[in-house]
Coordinates of C-alpha atoms (C1' of nucleotides) in Angstrom, one line a residue:
Chain L
X132 CA 4.5 -29.9 6.1
X133 CA 1.7 -28.2 8.0
X134 CA -0.2 -25.4 6.3
X135 CA -0.9 -23.0 9.1
X136 CA -3.0 -19.9 8.3
X137 CA -4.6 -17.3 10.5
X138 CA -7.4 -14.8 10.6
X139 CA -6.7 -11.9 12.8
X140 CA -7.7 -12.4 16.4
X141 CA -10.7 -10.1 16.5
X142 CA -10.9 -7.4 19.0
X143 CA -13.9 -8.0 21.2
X144 CA -14.8 -4.4 21.6
X145 CA -18.0 -4.9 19.7
X146 CA -19.9 -7.7 18.1
X147 CA -18.7 -9.2 14.8
X148 CA -19.1 -7.2 11.7
X149 CA -19.1 -8.1 8.1
X150 CA -15.5 -7.3 7.6
X151 CA -14.5 -10.0 10.1
X152 CA -16.8 -12.4 8.5
X153 CA -15.2 -11.6 5.1
X154 CA -11.7 -12.3 6.3
X155 CA -12.7 -15.5 8.0
X156 CA -14.6 -16.8 5.1
X157 CA -11.7 -16.3 2.8
X158 CA -9.5 -18.1 5.2
X159 CA -12.0 -20.9 5.4
X160 CA -12.0 -21.3 1.7
X161 CA -8.2 -21.4 1.6
X162 CA -8.1 -23.8 4.4
X163 CA -10.6 -26.1 2.8
X164 CA -8.6 -26.0 -0.5
X165 CA -5.4 -26.9 1.3
X166 CA -7.0 -29.8 3.1
X167 CA -8.5 -31.1 -0.1
X168 CA -5.1 -31.0 -1.6
X169 CA -4.0 -33.3 1.2
X170 CA -2.2 -30.8 3.3
X171 CA -2.3 -30.9 7.1
X172 CA -4.0 -27.6 7.8
X173 CA -4.3 -25.5 11.0
X174 CA -6.7 -22.7 10.6
X175 CA -6.4 -20.3 13.5
X176 CA -8.9 -17.7 14.5
X177 CA -9.9 -16.3 17.8
X178 CA -10.3 -13.1 19.9
X179 CA -8.0 -10.4 21.2
X180 CA -9.4 -9.4 24.5
X181 CA -7.1 -7.1 26.4
X182 CA -6.5 -3.4 26.5
X183 CA -7.9 -0.3 27.9
X184 CA -10.7 0.0 25.4
X185 CA -12.1 -3.3 26.4
X186 CA -11.8 -2.4 30.0
X187 CA -13.8 0.7 29.5
X188 CA -16.4 -0.9 27.2
X189 CA -17.0 -3.5 29.9
X190 CA -17.3 -0.9 32.6
X191 CA -19.8 1.0 30.5
X192 CA -21.8 -2.1 30.1
X193 CA -21.6 -2.7 33.8
X194 CA -19.6 -5.9 33.4
X195 CA -16.3 -7.2 34.4
X196 CA -13.8 -7.2 31.6
X197 CA -13.8 -11.0 31.6
X198 CA -17.6 -11.3 31.5
X199 CA -17.7 -8.9 28.6
X200 CA -15.0 -10.8 26.7
X201 CA -16.8 -14.1 27.4
X202 CA -19.9 -12.6 25.9
X203 CA -18.4 -11.1 22.8
X204 CA -16.1 -14.0 22.0
X205 CA -19.0 -16.4 22.4
X206 CA -20.7 -14.4 19.7
X207 CA -17.7 -14.8 17.4
X208 CA -17.5 -18.4 18.1
X209 CA -21.1 -18.9 17.4
X210 CA -21.1 -16.9 14.3
X211 CA -18.2 -18.9 12.9
X212 CA -20.2 -22.1 13.6
X213 CA -23.2 -20.7 11.8
X214 CA -21.0 -19.8 8.9
X215 CA -19.5 -23.3 9.1
X216 CA -16.0 -21.9 9.3
X217 CA -13.6 -24.8 9.5
X218 CA -11.2 -23.4 12.0
X219 CA -9.0 -25.8 13.8
X220 CA -8.3 -23.5 16.7
X221 CA -10.1 -20.7 18.4
X222 CA -7.8 -18.9 20.7
X223 CA -8.7 -16.2 23.3
X224 CA -6.0 -14.0 24.6
X225 CA -7.6 -14.0 28.1
X226 CA -7.0 -17.8 28.2
X227 CA -4.5 -18.6 31.0
X228 CA -2.5 -20.7 28.6
X229 CA -1.8 -17.6 26.6
X230 CA -0.4 -15.8 29.6
X231 CA 2.2 -18.5 30.0
X232 CA 3.2 -18.3 26.4
X233 CA 3.5 -14.5 26.6
X234 CA 5.7 -14.8 29.6
X235 CA 7.9 -17.3 28.0
X236 CA 8.2 -15.2 24.8
X237 CA 8.9 -12.0 26.8
X238 CA 11.6 -13.9 28.7
X239 CA 13.3 -14.7 25.4
X240 CA 13.0 -11.1 24.2
X241 CA 14.3 -9.7 27.4
X242 CA 17.2 -12.1 27.6
X243 CA 18.1 -11.0 24.1
X244 CA 18.5 -7.5 25.4
X245 CA 15.6 -6.1 23.4
X246 CA 13.6 -4.7 26.3
X247 CA 14.4 -1.3 27.7
X248 CA 12.7 1.1 30.0
X249 CA 11.6 4.4 28.6
X250 CA 9.5 7.3 29.4
X251 CA 6.6 7.9 27.2
X252 CA 4.8 11.2 27.3
X253 CA 2.1 12.4 25.0
X254 CA -1.4 12.3 23.8
X255 CA -3.0 8.9 23.8
X256 CA -6.0 7.5 21.9
X257 CA -7.7 4.8 23.8
X258 CA -9.5 3.6 20.7
X259 CA -6.3 3.2 18.8
X260 CA -4.5 2.1 21.9
X261 CA -1.7 4.3 20.6
X262 CA 0.2 7.5 21.3
X263 CA -0.3 10.2 18.8
X264 CA 2.1 12.7 17.6
X265 CA 1.8 16.0 19.3
X266 CA -1.3 17.7 17.9
X267 CA 0.1 21.2 17.8
X268 CA -1.1 22.8 20.9
X269 CA -4.8 22.3 20.6
X270 CA -6.7 22.6 23.8
X271 CA -8.7 19.5 23.3
X272 CA -6.7 17.4 20.9
X273 CA -8.7 14.8 18.9
X274 CA -7.7 11.6 17.4
X275 CA -7.8 12.0 13.7
X276 CA -9.0 8.5 13.2
X277 CA -11.6 8.3 15.9
X278 CA -12.7 11.9 16.3
X279 CA -12.5 11.7 20.0
X280 CA -10.5 13.4 22.7
X281 CA -7.0 12.3 23.4
X282 CA -5.8 11.7 26.9
X283 CA -2.5 13.0 28.2
X284 CA -0.2 10.3 29.4
X285 CA 3.1 10.5 31.1
X286 CA 4.4 7.1 32.1
X287 CA 7.4 4.9 32.2
X288 CA 6.9 2.0 29.8
X289 CA 8.9 -0.9 28.6
X290 CA 10.1 -0.6 25.0
X291 CA 10.9 -3.2 22.5
X292 CA 14.0 -2.4 20.6
X293 CA 12.5 -2.5 17.2
X294 CA 15.3 -0.2 15.9
X295 CA 17.8 -3.1 16.1
X296 CA 15.9 -5.0 13.4
X297 CA 15.9 -2.3 10.7
X298 CA 18.0 -4.3 8.3
X299 CA 16.4 -7.6 8.8
X300 CA 13.0 -6.2 8.3
X301 CA 14.0 -4.4 5.2
X302 CA 15.4 -7.6 3.8
X303 CA 12.2 -9.4 4.8
X304 CA 9.8 -7.0 3.1
X305 CA 12.0 -6.8 0.1
X306 CA 11.0 -10.3 -0.7
X307 CA 8.2 -10.0 -3.2
X308 CA 6.0 -12.7 -1.8
X309 CA 6.1 -11.6 1.8
X310 CA 3.6 -8.8 1.6
X311 CA 0.6 -9.4 -0.6
X312 CA -1.0 -7.9 -2.5
X313 CA 2.1 -6.4 -4.0
X314 CA 0.3 -3.0 -4.3
X315 CA 0.6 -2.6 -0.6
X316 CA 4.2 -3.4 -0.2
X317 CA 5.6 0.0 -1.1
X318 CA 3.7 1.6 1.6
X319 CA 5.2 -0.6 4.2
X320 CA 8.6 -0.2 2.7
X321 CA 8.4 3.6 2.9
X322 CA 7.4 3.4 6.5
X323 CA 10.3 1.2 7.3
X324 CA 12.7 3.3 5.3
X325 CA 12.0 6.2 7.6
X326 CA 13.7 4.3 10.3
X327 CA 12.1 2.0 12.8
X328 CA 11.6 3.3 16.3
X329 CA 11.3 1.3 19.4
X330 CA 7.8 0.9 20.5
X331 CA 6.3 0.5 23.9
X332 CA 5.1 -2.9 24.9
X333 CA 3.7 -2.2 28.3
X334 CA 1.2 0.0 30.0
X335 CA 1.0 1.1 33.6
X336 CA -2.2 1.4 35.6
X337 CA -4.0 -0.9 33.3
X338 CA -5.2 -3.9 35.2
X339 CA -7.0 -5.6 32.2
X340 CA -3.9 -7.1 30.6
X341 CA -1.2 -9.7 31.1
X342 CA 1.2 -8.7 33.8
X343 CA 4.8 -8.2 32.7
X344 CA 6.9 -10.5 34.8
X345 CA 9.5 -8.7 36.8
X346 CA 8.0 -5.3 36.2
X347 CA 5.4 -4.6 38.8
X348 CA 2.5 -2.5 37.7
X349 CA 3.1 -3.1 34.0
X350 CA 0.8 -5.0 31.8
X351 CA 1.5 -5.9 28.2
X352 CA 0.5 -3.6 25.5
X353 CA -2.4 -5.2 23.8
X354 CA -0.7 -5.7 20.4
X355 CA 2.3 -7.3 21.9
X356 CA 0.1 -9.9 23.5
X357 CA -2.4 -10.3 20.7
X358 CA 0.1 -11.3 18.1
X359 CA 1.4 -14.0 20.3
X360 CA -2.0 -15.5 20.3
X361 CA -1.1 -17.2 17.0
X362 CA 1.6 -19.1 18.8
X363 CA -0.5 -20.0 21.8
X364 CA -3.2 -21.4 19.4
X365 CA -0.7 -23.8 17.9
X366 CA 0.5 -24.9 21.3
X367 CA -2.9 -25.9 22.4
X368 CA -3.2 -29.4 23.8
X369 CA -4.2 -31.7 21.0
X370 CA -6.5 -33.8 23.1
X371 CA -4.4 -36.9 22.8
X372 CA -3.6 -37.2 26.4
X373 CA -0.5 -35.2 26.4
X374 CA 0.0 -32.6 29.0
X375 CA -0.9 -29.2 27.7
X376 CA 2.4 -27.6 28.8
X377 CA 3.9 -27.3 25.3
X378 CA 6.2 -24.2 25.1
X379 CA 7.8 -22.2 22.3
X380 CA 10.4 -24.8 21.8
X381 CA 7.8 -27.1 20.3
X382 CA 6.4 -24.6 17.8
X383 CA 8.2 -26.0 14.8
X384 CA 6.5 -29.4 15.4
X385 CA 3.2 -27.7 15.8
X386 CA 2.9 -26.0 12.5
X387 CA 4.9 -22.8 12.9
X388 CA 5.8 -20.8 10.9
X389 CA 2.5 -19.9 9.4
X390 CA 2.2 -20.0 5.7
X391 CA 0.0 -16.9 5.7
X392 CA -1.5 -14.4 8.0
X393 CA -4.7 -13.1 6.3
X394 CA -5.5 -9.7 7.7
X395 CA -7.3 -6.4 6.8
X396 CA -5.1 -3.8 5.3
X397 CA -5.3 -1.7 8.4
X398 CA -3.1 -3.9 10.5
X399 CA -0.6 -4.7 7.9
X400 CA 2.2 -2.8 9.7
X401 CA 1.8 -4.8 12.8
X402 CA 2.0 -8.0 11.0
X403 CA 4.6 -7.2 8.4
X404 CA 7.0 -5.1 10.6
X405 CA 6.5 -5.4 14.4
X406 CA 5.6 -9.0 14.5
X407 CA 8.5 -10.3 12.5
X408 CA 10.9 -8.3 14.6
X409 CA 9.4 -9.7 17.7
X410 CA 9.8 -13.2 16.3
X411 CA 13.4 -12.6 15.4
X412 CA 14.1 -11.4 18.8
X413 CA 12.6 -14.5 20.3
X414 CA 14.5 -16.7 17.9
X415 CA 11.5 -18.0 16.1
X416 CA 10.8 -18.5 12.5
X417 CA 9.0 -15.9 10.4
X418 CA 5.6 -16.3 8.7
X419 CA 5.9 -16.9 5.0
X420 CA 3.4 -14.3 3.9
X421 CA 1.1 -11.5 5.2
X422 CA -1.9 -10.9 3.0
X423 CA -3.7 -7.6 3.6
X424 CA -7.1 -7.6 2.0
X425 CA -9.3 -4.6 1.3
X426 CA -12.3 -3.2 3.1
X427 CA -15.9 -3.6 2.3
X428 CA -18.2 -0.7 1.7
X429 CA -21.9 -0.9 1.2
X430 CA -23.6 0.8 -1.8
X431 CA -20.5 3.0 -2.1
X432 CA -20.6 4.1 1.5
X433 CA -18.4 3.3 4.4
X434 CA -20.3 1.1 6.8
X435 CA -20.7 2.6 10.2
X436 CA -23.0 2.9 13.2
X437 CA -23.5 6.6 12.7
X438 CA -24.7 6.2 9.2
X439 CA -26.8 3.2 10.3
X440 CA -25.9 1.1 7.2
X441 CA -24.1 -1.7 8.9
X442 CA -24.7 -5.1 7.4
X443 CA -25.0 -7.6 10.2
X444 CA -23.3 -10.9 9.1
X445 CA -25.6 -12.9 11.2
X446 CA -28.8 -11.4 9.7
X447 CA -27.2 -11.7 6.2
X448 CA -26.6 -15.4 6.8
X449 CA -30.0 -16.0 8.0
X450 CA -31.8 -14.3 5.1
X451 CA -29.5 -15.4 2.3
X452 CA -27.6 -18.5 3.3
X453 CA -23.9 -19.1 3.5
X454 CA -23.4 -20.2 -0.1
X455 CA -24.9 -17.0 -1.5
X456 CA -22.8 -14.7 0.7
X457 CA -19.6 -16.7 0.3
X458 CA -20.0 -16.8 -3.4
X459 CA -20.7 -13.1 -3.8
X460 CA -17.9 -11.9 -1.6
X461 CA -15.3 -14.3 -3.0
X462 CA -16.4 -14.3 -6.6
X463 CA -17.0 -10.6 -7.1
X464 CA -14.4 -8.8 -5.1
X465 CA -10.8 -9.2 -6.0
X466 CA -9.2 -10.4 -2.8
X467 CA -6.9 -7.7 -1.8
X468 CA -8.8 -4.8 -3.2
X469 CA -11.5 -2.8 -1.5
X470 CA -15.0 -4.0 -2.5
X471 CA -18.5 -2.6 -2.4
X472 CA -21.4 -4.7 -1.3
X473 CA -24.3 -3.9 -3.6
X474 CA -27.5 -5.7 -3.0
X475 CA -28.7 -5.8 -6.6
X476 CA -25.5 -7.1 -7.8
X477 CA -25.4 -9.7 -5.0
X478 CA -28.8 -11.0 -6.0
X479 CA -27.9 -10.9 -9.7
X480 CA -24.7 -12.8 -9.3
X481 CA -26.1 -15.4 -7.0
X482 CA -29.1 -16.1 -9.2
X483 CA -27.2 -16.0 -12.4
X484 CA -24.1 -18.0 -11.4
X485 CA -25.3 -20.3 -8.8
X486 CA -29.0 -20.9 -9.5
X487 CA -29.2 -20.4 -13.3
X488 CA -25.9 -21.4 -14.7
X489 CA -24.7 -24.0 -12.3
X490 CA -27.9 -25.3 -10.6
X491 CA -29.9 -25.4 -13.7
X492 CA -27.2 -27.1 -15.6
X493 CA -27.3 -30.0 -13.2
X494 CA -31.0 -30.0 -12.9
X495 CA -31.9 -30.1 -16.6
X496 CA -29.3 -32.7 -17.4
X497 CA -30.2 -34.9 -14.5
X498 CA -33.9 -34.7 -15.5
X499 CA -33.1 -35.9 -19.0
X500 CA -30.9 -38.7 -17.9
X501 CA -33.4 -40.0 -15.5
X502 CA -36.2 -39.8 -18.0
X503 CA -34.4 -41.6 -20.9
X504 CA -32.0 -43.8 -19.1
X505 CA -33.9 -45.4 -16.3
X506 CA -32.9 -43.0 -13.6
X507 CA -29.2 -43.7 -14.0
X508 CA -26.0 -42.2 -15.4
X509 CA -26.1 -43.0 -19.1
X510 CA -23.3 -44.9 -20.9
X511 CA -20.4 -42.5 -21.5
X512 CA -19.5 -43.7 -25.0
X513 CA -17.3 -41.0 -26.6
X514 CA -17.6 -38.8 -23.6
X515 CA -15.0 -40.7 -21.7
X516 CA -12.3 -39.7 -24.1
X517 CA -9.9 -37.1 -22.9
X518 CA -10.3 -35.1 -26.1
X519 CA -14.0 -34.6 -25.6
X520 CA -14.7 -30.8 -25.7
X521 CA -16.0 -30.8 -22.2
X522 CA -13.1 -32.9 -20.9
X523 CA -10.9 -30.2 -22.3
X524 CA -12.9 -27.5 -20.8
X525 CA -12.8 -29.2 -17.5
X526 CA -9.0 -29.6 -17.6
X527 CA -8.7 -25.9 -18.5
X528 CA -10.9 -25.0 -15.5
X529 CA -8.9 -27.2 -13.2
X530 CA -5.7 -25.7 -14.4
X531 CA -6.9 -22.3 -13.5
X532 CA -8.7 -23.0 -10.2
X533 CA -5.8 -24.7 -8.4
X534 CA -3.2 -22.0 -8.9
X535 CA -5.7 -19.3 -8.3
X536 CA -6.7 -20.7 -5.0
X537 CA -3.1 -21.2 -4.2
X538 CA -2.5 -17.5 -4.5
X539 CA -5.8 -16.5 -2.8
X540 CA -7.3 -15.4 -6.1
X541 CA -10.7 -16.6 -5.1
X542 CA -12.3 -14.5 -7.8
X543 CA -10.2 -16.2 -10.5
X544 CA -11.0 -19.6 -9.1
X545 CA -14.7 -18.8 -9.1
X546 CA -14.7 -17.6 -12.6
X547 CA -12.9 -20.5 -13.9
X548 CA -15.3 -22.9 -12.2
X549 CA -18.2 -21.0 -13.6
X550 CA -16.7 -21.1 -17.1
X551 CA -16.9 -24.9 -17.0
X552 CA -20.6 -24.7 -16.2
X553 CA -21.1 -22.2 -19.0
X554 CA -19.3 -24.5 -21.4
X555 CA -21.5 -27.4 -20.4
X556 CA -24.6 -25.4 -20.9
X557 CA -23.4 -24.3 -24.3
X558 CA -22.6 -27.9 -25.2
X559 CA -26.0 -29.0 -24.2
X560 CA -27.7 -26.4 -26.4
X561 CA -25.7 -27.2 -29.5
X562 CA -26.1 -31.0 -29.0
X563 CA -29.8 -30.5 -28.1
X564 CA -30.4 -34.0 -26.9
X565 CA -34.1 -33.3 -26.4
X566 CA -34.6 -33.1 -30.1
X567 CA -32.0 -35.7 -31.1
X568 CA -33.9 -38.1 -28.8
X569 CA -37.0 -37.8 -30.8
X570 CA -35.5 -39.6 -33.7
X571 CA -34.9 -43.3 -33.5
X572 CA -31.4 -44.8 -33.1
X573 CA -29.7 -41.8 -31.5
X574 CA -29.7 -43.1 -28.0
X575 CA -25.9 -43.5 -27.9
X576 CA -25.3 -40.0 -28.9
X577 CA -27.7 -38.6 -26.3
X578 CA -26.3 -40.9 -23.7
X579 CA -22.8 -39.7 -24.4
X580 CA -23.8 -36.0 -24.4
X581 CA -25.7 -36.3 -21.1
X582 CA -22.8 -38.2 -19.5
X583 CA -20.4 -35.5 -20.5
X584 CA -22.5 -32.8 -18.9
X585 CA -23.1 -34.8 -15.8
X586 CA -19.4 -35.3 -15.5
X587 CA -18.8 -31.7 -16.0
X588 CA -21.3 -31.0 -13.3
X589 CA -19.5 -33.3 -11.0
X590 CA -16.2 -31.5 -11.6
X591 CA -17.8 -28.1 -11.1
X592 CA -19.1 -29.4 -7.7
X593 CA -15.6 -30.5 -6.8
X594 CA -14.0 -27.3 -7.9
X595 CA -16.6 -25.4 -5.8
X596 CA -15.8 -27.3 -2.7
X597 CA -13.5 -24.7 -1.1
X598 CA -15.6 -21.7 -2.0
X599 CA -19.1 -22.9 -1.4
X600 CA -18.9 -26.2 0.4
X601 CA -22.6 -26.7 1.0
X602 CA -23.6 -26.1 -2.6
X603 CA -20.8 -28.5 -3.6
X604 CA -22.2 -31.1 -1.3
X605 CA -25.8 -30.7 -2.6
X606 CA -24.6 -31.0 -6.2
X607 CA -22.7 -34.2 -5.4
X608 CA -25.7 -35.5 -3.7
X609 CA -27.7 -35.0 -6.8
X610 CA -25.1 -37.0 -8.7
X611 CA -25.1 -39.7 -6.0
X612 CA -21.5 -38.9 -5.1
X613 CA -20.0 -38.7 -1.7
X614 CA -19.7 -35.1 -0.5
X615 CA -16.2 -33.7 -0.1
X616 CA -14.6 -33.6 3.3
X617 CA -12.8 -30.4 3.8
X618 CA -13.4 -29.7 7.4
X619 CA -10.9 -30.0 10.3
X620 CA -9.2 -33.3 10.5
X621 CA -11.1 -34.7 7.6
X622 CA -9.8 -36.7 4.7
X623 CA -11.3 -38.1 1.6
X624 CA -11.1 -41.8 0.8
X625 CA -10.3 -40.8 -2.8
X626 CA -8.1 -37.7 -2.8
X627 CA -9.6 -34.7 -4.3
X628 CA -7.0 -34.3 -7.0
X629 CA -7.7 -37.8 -8.1
X630 CA -11.4 -37.2 -8.1
X631 CA -10.8 -34.3 -10.4
X632 CA -9.9 -36.7 -13.2
X633 CA -12.3 -36.7 -16.1
X634 CA -14.5 -39.7 -16.5
X635 CA -14.8 -41.0 -13.0
X636 CA -18.6 -40.7 -12.8
X637 CA -19.8 -44.3 -12.7
X638 CA -22.1 -45.3 -15.6
X639 CA -25.3 -46.8 -14.4
X640 CA -25.3 -45.4 -10.9
X641 CA -28.7 -44.2 -9.9
X642 CA -29.6 -40.5 -10.1
X643 CA -31.8 -39.1 -7.3
X644 CA -34.9 -37.2 -8.2
X645 CA -33.7 -33.7 -9.3
X646 CA -34.3 -30.9 -6.8
X647 CA -32.9 -27.4 -7.3
X648 CA -29.5 -27.3 -5.6
X649 CA -29.6 -23.5 -5.3
X650 CA -32.8 -21.5 -4.8
X651 CA -32.9 -18.1 -6.4
X652 CA -32.7 -15.3 -4.0
X653 CA -35.8 -13.2 -3.8
X654 CA -35.2 -10.4 -1.4
X655 CA -38.1 -8.2 -0.4
X656 CA -36.7 -5.0 0.8
X657 CA -33.2 -4.0 1.6
X658 CA -31.0 -6.2 3.7
Chain Q
rG3 C1' 3.0 18.7 3.1
rG4 C1' 5.7 13.9 1.5
rC5 C1' 4.5 9.2 -0.3
rU6 C1' 1.4 4.8 -2.0
rC7 C1' -2.6 2.8 -4.7
rG8 C1' -6.6 3.5 -8.0
rG9 C1' -9.5 6.5 -11.9
rU10 C1' -10.9 1.6 -18.8
rA11 C1' -18.4 0.4 -21.5
rG12 C1' -24.7 2.0 -16.9
rC13 C1' -22.2 -1.5 -12.8
rU14 C1' -17.8 -4.8 -11.1
rC15 C1' -13.4 -5.4 -13.3
rA16 C1' -9.2 -7.8 -17.3
rG17 C1' -5.8 -5.5 -20.4
rC18 C1' 2.0 -8.8 -19.4
rU19 C1' 7.8 -6.1 -20.9
rG20 C1' 4.0 0.2 -25.9
rG21 C1' 2.1 -2.6 -31.9
rU22 C1' -3.9 -5.4 -36.0
rU23 C1' -11.2 -3.1 -35.5
rA24 C1' -9.7 -1.9 -26.4
rG25 C1' -12.0 -7.3 -23.7
rA26 C1' -15.2 -10.4 -19.8
rG27 C1' -19.3 -10.9 -16.5
rC28 C1' -23.6 -8.3 -14.7
rG29 C1' -27.4 -4.9 -16.5
rU30 C1' -30.1 -3.4 -21.1
rG31 C1' -32.3 -4.6 -26.2
rG32 C1' -33.2 -8.4 -29.8
rG33 C1' -33.2 -13.5 -31.6
rA34 C1' -33.4 -18.8 -31.1
rU35 C1' -35.2 -22.9 -28.1
rU36 C1' -38.3 -25.9 -24.8
rC37 C1' -34.5 -30.6 -21.5
rA38 C1' -34.5 -27.3 -17.2
rU39 C1' -35.1 -23.2 -11.3
rA40 C1' -39.7 -17.6 -16.6
rA41 C1' -33.9 -21.0 -16.5
rC42 C1' -30.1 -22.2 -20.9
rC43 C1' -27.9 -20.7 -25.8
rC44 C1' -26.8 -16.9 -29.7
rC45 C1' -26.5 -11.8 -31.3
rA46 C1' -26.3 -6.5 -30.6
rA47 C1' -25.9 -1.5 -28.7
rG48 C1' -22.7 1.0 -25.2
rG49 C1' -16.0 3.4 -24.1
rU50 C1' -12.3 10.2 -27.6
rC51 C1' -9.3 4.1 -21.8
rG52 C1' -10.0 11.1 -15.5
rG53 C1' -7.9 15.9 -18.2
rG54 C1' -3.7 18.2 -20.7
rA55 C1' 1.2 18.2 -22.8
rG56 C1' 5.4 15.3 -24.4
rU57 C1' 8.5 10.9 -26.2
rU58 C1' 7.7 7.4 -30.4
rC59 C1' 6.7 5.0 -36.9
rA60 C1' 3.1 3.5 -33.0
rA61 C1' 0.5 4.9 -26.0
rG62 C1' -5.0 2.6 -22.2
rU63 C1' 0.2 0.8 -21.9
rC64 C1' 6.4 5.3 -21.0
rU65 C1' 7.6 10.8 -19.0
rC66 C1' 5.8 15.4 -16.9
rC67 C1' 1.8 18.5 -15.0
rC68 C1' -3.2 18.9 -13.2
rC69 C1' -8.1 16.9 -11.3
rC70 C1' -10.9 13.1 -8.4
rG71 C1' -11.2 8.9 -4.9
rA72 C1' -9.0 5.6 -1.1
rG73 C1' -5.0 5.1 2.1
rC74 C1' 0.1 5.4 4.6
rC75 C1' 3.5 8.7 6.9
rA76 C1' 4.2 13.4 9.1

RNA sequence: GGCUCGGUAGCUCAGCUGGUUAGAGCGUGGGAUUCAUAACCCCAAGGUCGGGAGUUCAAGUCUCCCCCGAGCCA
């Protein structure tokens, strides 16, 4: 079965911010994990490019909407490459293929009697792309979210008959695993319990959008078309000579339904309520899970242009490297909760966990093994037994990492991996091979102890593969092991789960000259 | 205004269906050690579990009220 997962399709109103990077990075870790387990994975990301806001932003910049979208989505594309995001697809909703899918989808919905005309009158926020409830007779009503003036609209729009799906949606979100984390489920349930109202799916007088077939002058409401991007992404030509005209009928062979939509908590309603109803209407399967993670603040403050405290993901990557940032965000912030980016803590954790605990463990052990055992992995001796303390620690770590990654508990996975490294360091200190070695006739003991720690290091590297792939590769290189393949369409000649078995490190294989696998972060000045 | 989710050591958080001296990591202080990236290992200090009342033999853990923060709906 295909494991399909999605990031949101990011709105190209502005250049990428750290929040988008956070979501994407988490998805990348999950995708890599699933690939390592041997699943066929489709990680979808991309950009949402329609709507009035985009049209106006483009105008303000003196660009055509398409040129503006080309520019911003290229930035996203490039950023994900720099972050080594292993997305299998990158879909843009201004892609002509997408228009075709939207039309097909709309055809199904309309044929099902779920599209009706209605007059919509009220105050509209362009930033939200939403009608607001009547703001009690103010002269210049403001959007409570965006603090900007609302615009009066009076137009005939097409509505999707969401109200027909009340019961089905209630049943869906009653399933405990559908909305994650569970703490956000009640909120959505309360919203649905108030009664679902039809929502408009078209706009008039908005050229920058996908035209609604059979309804001149209407373009699709940006959300209606954006969500469908997930489907278009799956129907992309797979480059094996087939014609690229796959339609909705082929979705089930292309990886639909998604196993999980990973999103920010702000768009939970669209994904957990509107989207499933749309899919039901079109006769398509529903995603298995919607995971709404929290938001990032910085040093306790909301990030924003007006405060001037925005952390630019590109700059962050350049100064600190992908491993450091990935580790900090995934290891320190419970995925699902809001989190606070604190520079001191960032530096402390990266240095302690990655450089000191993990990196130094490998470094010190490798140095000893090379010195006393002719540059090779020493004979395992007693260390190959499954009841060796480090073998047991390793199995305990593995038994935590896998289920934690399965449920997007990256923090738990990181901690369990780290725990193995801590155990290995502790073992080394109690065994003290450096002093045992000074006495004659203890070679075997030292060999066995060093082997055990090297083997533990190998397993730490393997467990870290999904979270910090580069560091994992560097560690494996130090152990003269092949790096893990966890990118798109990659497989490993020896499956990951098999590589995770204790004792596979080959005795006698040469150890490269030790070089720190993780440099300590030394930041001069604020990020 | 209604609702949701939080408020546990300086910081980030664990604490399941109520039950021995409330835990971890970071930070801080001390010790030990020298294989190693001034790294590792060990130990310690630090909490009246937001406040108040109640239920109970027993409450961080249940009930009610209040305060603070984030958010959803109106």
